[in-house]
Amino acid sequence: QVQLVESGGGLVQAGGSLRLSCVAAESIFSMYHMSWHRQAPGKERELVAEIAVSSTTTYADSVKGRFTISRDSAKRAVYLQMDALKPEDTAVYYCNARPVIGGLPDFWGQGTQVTVSS
């Protein structure tokens, strides 16, 4: 069982910035790809950004150039820096740990609410 705790959500005006943090209870970054997902009301959960074990990063087209995913192994933390926020970024944001080894379960944090006002 991998425990993930997110923080950093809140209410921000359009054009503003927030930084989300996800702290793992143990060192897992060599075994798990880490990612941020979001789910808006009435919509399916979607991948926002991922940082692989290799440090390769990928982003949803809707956030490219505005969001940055990073990690700090010493702090067991993954971050999502969100700039130039838009009202359509409003959602619950979830941290996910996906194992490198196939067939093993992945893990989710409890989520943190991000609300962007226009």
PDB file of C-alpha atoms in Angstrom:
ATOM      1  CA  GLN A   1       0.000   0.000   0.000  1.00  0.00           C
ATOM      2  CA  VAL A   2       1.389   3.372  -1.063  1.00  0.00           C
ATOM      3  CA  GLN A   3       0.023   6.374   0.786  1.00  0.00           C
ATOM      4  CA  LEU A   4      -0.142   9.667  -1.090  1.00  0.00           C
ATOM      5  CA  VAL A   5      -1.172  12.968   0.483  1.00  0.00           C
ATOM      6  CA  GLU A   6      -1.983  15.969  -1.687  1.00  0.00           C
ATOM      7  CA  SER A   7      -2.062  19.598  -0.632  1.00  0.00           C
ATOM      8  CA  GLY A   8      -1.967  23.056  -2.144  1.00  0.00           C
ATOM      9  CA  GLY A   9      -5.408  23.380  -3.658  1.00  0.00           C
ATOM     10  CA  GLY A  10      -7.568  26.427  -3.177  1.00  0.00           C
ATOM     11  CA  LEU A  11      -9.428  29.290  -4.777  1.00  0.00           C
ATOM     12  CA  VAL A  12      -7.583  31.504  -7.235  1.00  0.00           C
ATOM     13  CA  GLN A  13      -8.542  34.071  -9.839  1.00  0.00           C
ATOM     14  CA  ALA A  14      -8.093  33.387 -13.529  1.00  0.00           C
ATOM     15  CA  GLY A  15      -4.516  34.083 -14.547  1.00  0.00           C
ATOM     16  CA  GLY A  16      -3.198  33.166 -11.119  1.00  0.00           C
ATOM     17  CA  SER A  17      -0.962  30.333  -9.972  1.00  0.00           C
ATOM     18  CA  LEU A  18      -1.056  27.431  -7.550  1.00  0.00           C
ATOM     19  CA  ARG A  19       1.402  24.697  -6.672  1.00  0.00           C
ATOM     20  CA  LEU A  20       0.090  21.304  -5.713  1.00  0.00           C
ATOM     21  CA  SER A  21       2.167  18.900  -3.659  1.00  0.00           C
ATOM     22  CA  CYS A  22       1.909  15.139  -3.307  1.00  0.00           C
ATOM     23  CA  VAL A  23       3.980  13.483  -0.613  1.00  0.00           C
ATOM     24  CA  ALA A  24       4.496   9.736  -0.553  1.00  0.00           C
ATOM     25  CA  ALA A  25       4.824   7.904   2.749  1.00  0.00           C
ATOM     26  CA  GLU A  26       7.883   6.083   1.429  1.00  0.00           C
ATOM     27  CA  SER A  27      10.480   6.371  -1.324  1.00  0.00           C
ATOM     28  CA  ILE A  28       8.797   5.059  -4.462  1.00  0.00           C
ATOM     29  CA  PHE A  29      10.008   7.166  -7.368  1.00  0.00           C
ATOM     30  CA  SER A  30      12.340   4.473  -8.680  1.00  0.00           C
ATOM     31  CA  MET A  31       9.443   2.032  -8.925  1.00  0.00           C
ATOM     32  CA  TYR A  32       6.463   4.215  -9.803  1.00  0.00           C
ATOM     33  CA  HIS A  33       5.603   6.695 -12.524  1.00  0.00           C
ATOM     34  CA  MET A  34       3.955   9.671 -10.835  1.00  0.00           C
ATOM     35  CA  SER A  35       1.155  11.717 -12.290  1.00  0.00           C
ATOM     36  CA  TRP A  36      -1.548  14.252 -11.633  1.00  0.00           C
ATOM     37  CA  HIS A  37      -5.113  13.728 -12.786  1.00  0.00           C
ATOM     38  CA  ARG A  38      -8.180  15.880 -12.409  1.00  0.00           C
ATOM     39  CA  GLN A  39     -11.914  15.410 -12.372  1.00  0.00           C
ATOM     40  CA  ALA A  40     -14.388  18.197 -12.915  1.00  0.00           C
ATOM     41  CA  PRO A  41     -18.066  17.837 -11.934  1.00  0.00           C
ATOM     42  CA  GLY A  42     -19.918  15.666 -14.414  1.00  0.00           C
ATOM     43  CA  LYS A  43     -16.742  14.762 -16.294  1.00  0.00           C
ATOM     44  CA  GLU A  44     -14.431  11.779 -16.355  1.00  0.00           C
ATOM     45  CA  ARG A  45     -11.094  11.843 -14.608  1.00  0.00           C
ATOM     46  CA  GLU A  46      -8.327  12.881 -16.987  1.00  0.00           C
ATOM     47  CA  LEU A  47      -4.553  12.771 -16.987  1.00  0.00           C
ATOM     48  CA  VAL A  48      -2.986  16.192 -16.563  1.00  0.00           C
ATOM     49  CA  ALA A  49       0.729  15.455 -16.353  1.00  0.00           C
ATOM     50  CA  GLU A  50       3.066  12.555 -15.702  1.00  0.00           C
ATOM     51  CA  ILE A  51       6.705  12.235 -14.716  1.00  0.00           C
ATOM     52  CA  ALA A  52       8.113   8.831 -15.460  1.00  0.00           C
ATOM     53  CA  VAL A  53      10.771   6.950 -13.527  1.00  0.00           C
ATOM     54  CA  SER A  54      13.119   8.055 -16.332  1.00  0.00           C
ATOM     55  CA  SER A  55      12.140  11.696 -15.601  1.00  0.00           C
ATOM     56  CA  THR A  56      10.386  12.015 -18.938  1.00  0.00           C
ATOM     57  CA  THR A  57       7.386  14.294 -18.607  1.00  0.00           C
ATOM     58  CA  THR A  58       4.137  14.351 -20.561  1.00  0.00           C
ATOM     59  CA  TYR A  59       1.257  16.800 -20.449  1.00  0.00           C
ATOM     60  CA  ALA A  60      -2.310  17.022 -21.598  1.00  0.00           C
ATOM     61  CA  ASP A  61      -2.631  19.395 -24.543  1.00  0.00           C
ATOM     62  CA  SER A  62      -4.914  21.625 -22.487  1.00  0.00           C
ATOM     63  CA  VAL A  63      -2.178  22.409 -19.947  1.00  0.00           C
ATOM     64  CA  LYS A  64       0.980  22.407 -22.061  1.00  0.00           C
ATOM     65  CA  GLY A  65       2.995  25.556 -21.497  1.00  0.00           C
ATOM     66  CA  ARG A  66       1.067  26.415 -18.332  1.00  0.00           C
ATOM     67  CA  PHE A  67       1.636  23.482 -15.952  1.00  0.00           C
ATOM     68  CA  THR A  68       4.901  21.899 -14.868  1.00  0.00           C
ATOM     69  CA  ILE A  69       5.318  18.586 -13.081  1.00  0.00           C
ATOM     70  CA  SER A  70       8.433  17.919 -11.023  1.00  0.00           C
ATOM     71  CA  ARG A  71       9.617  15.751  -8.165  1.00  0.00           C
ATOM     72  CA  ASP A  72      12.004  15.899  -5.241  1.00  0.00           C
ATOM     73  CA  SER A  73      13.166  12.427  -4.274  1.00  0.00           C
ATOM     74  CA  ALA A  74      14.699  13.602  -0.994  1.00  0.00           C
ATOM     75  CA  LYS A  75      11.314  14.960   0.090  1.00  0.00           C
ATOM     76  CA  ARG A  76       9.369  12.096  -1.512  1.00  0.00           C
ATOM     77  CA  ALA A  77       7.289  14.796  -3.162  1.00  0.00           C
ATOM     78  CA  VAL A  78       5.792  15.412  -6.582  1.00  0.00           C
ATOM     79  CA  TYR A  79       4.666  18.895  -7.526  1.00  0.00           C
ATOM     80  CA  LEU A  80       2.356  20.419 -10.069  1.00  0.00           C
ATOM     81  CA  GLN A  81       3.067  24.079 -10.723  1.00  0.00           C
ATOM     82  CA  MET A  82       0.001  25.588 -12.350  1.00  0.00           C
ATOM     83  CA  ASP A  83       0.311  29.010 -13.968  1.00  0.00           C
ATOM     84  CA  ALA A  84      -2.049  31.083 -16.083  1.00  0.00           C
ATOM     85  CA  LEU A  85      -4.970  29.226 -14.562  1.00  0.00           C
ATOM     86  CA  LYS A  86      -8.300  29.243 -16.341  1.00  0.00           C
ATOM     87  CA  PRO A  87     -11.818  28.617 -15.022  1.00  0.00           C
ATOM     88  CA  GLU A  88     -11.859  25.358 -16.972  1.00  0.00           C
ATOM     89  CA  ASP A  89      -8.993  24.119 -14.801  1.00  0.00           C
ATOM     90  CA  THR A  90     -11.439  23.928 -11.906  1.00  0.00           C
ATOM     91  CA  ALA A  91     -11.514  20.334 -10.661  1.00  0.00           C
ATOM     92  CA  VAL A  92     -10.437  17.968  -7.941  1.00  0.00           C
ATOM     93  CA  TYR A  93      -6.795  17.105  -8.575  1.00  0.00           C
ATOM     94  CA  TYR A  94      -5.490  13.650  -7.701  1.00  0.00           C
ATOM     95  CA  CYS A  95      -1.978  12.312  -7.373  1.00  0.00           C
ATOM     96  CA  ASN A  96      -1.353   8.849  -8.806  1.00  0.00           C
ATOM     97  CA  ALA A  97       1.474   6.334  -8.484  1.00  0.00           C
ATOM     98  CA  ARG A  98       1.617   3.793 -11.336  1.00  0.00           C
ATOM     99  CA  PRO A  99       4.024   0.878 -10.905  1.00  0.00           C
ATOM    100  CA  VAL A 100       6.725   0.233 -13.483  1.00  0.00           C
ATOM    101  CA  ILE A 101       6.008  -3.471 -13.140  1.00  0.00           C
ATOM    102  CA  GLY A 102       2.834  -4.361 -14.955  1.00  0.00           C
ATOM    103  CA  GLY A 103       0.001  -6.119 -13.218  1.00  0.00           C
ATOM    104  CA  LEU A 104       0.523  -4.404  -9.889  1.00  0.00           C
ATOM    105  CA  PRO A 105      -2.044  -1.950  -8.561  1.00  0.00           C
ATOM    106  CA  ASP A 106      -1.617   1.782  -8.758  1.00  0.00           C
ATOM    107  CA  PHE A 107      -2.453   4.158  -5.921  1.00  0.00           C
ATOM    108  CA  TRP A 108      -4.333   7.413  -5.549  1.00  0.00           C
ATOM    109  CA  GLY A 109      -4.305  10.282  -3.127  1.00  0.00           C
ATOM    110  CA  GLN A 110      -7.467  11.690  -1.614  1.00  0.00           C
ATOM    111  CA  GLY A 111      -7.617  14.682  -3.953  1.00  0.00           C
ATOM    112  CA  THR A 112      -7.384  18.427  -3.525  1.00  0.00           C
ATOM    113  CA  GLN A 113      -9.884  20.968  -4.845  1.00  0.00           C
ATOM    114  CA  VAL A 114      -8.756  23.670  -7.243  1.00  0.00           C
ATOM    115  CA  THR A 115     -11.243  26.400  -8.060  1.00  0.00           C
ATOM    116  CA  VAL A 116     -10.464  29.122 -10.589  1.00  0.00           C
ATOM    117  CA  SER A 117     -12.804  32.095 -10.637  1.00  0.00           C
ATOM    118  CA  SER A 118     -13.331  34.234 -13.707  1.00  0.00           C
TER     119      SER A 118
END
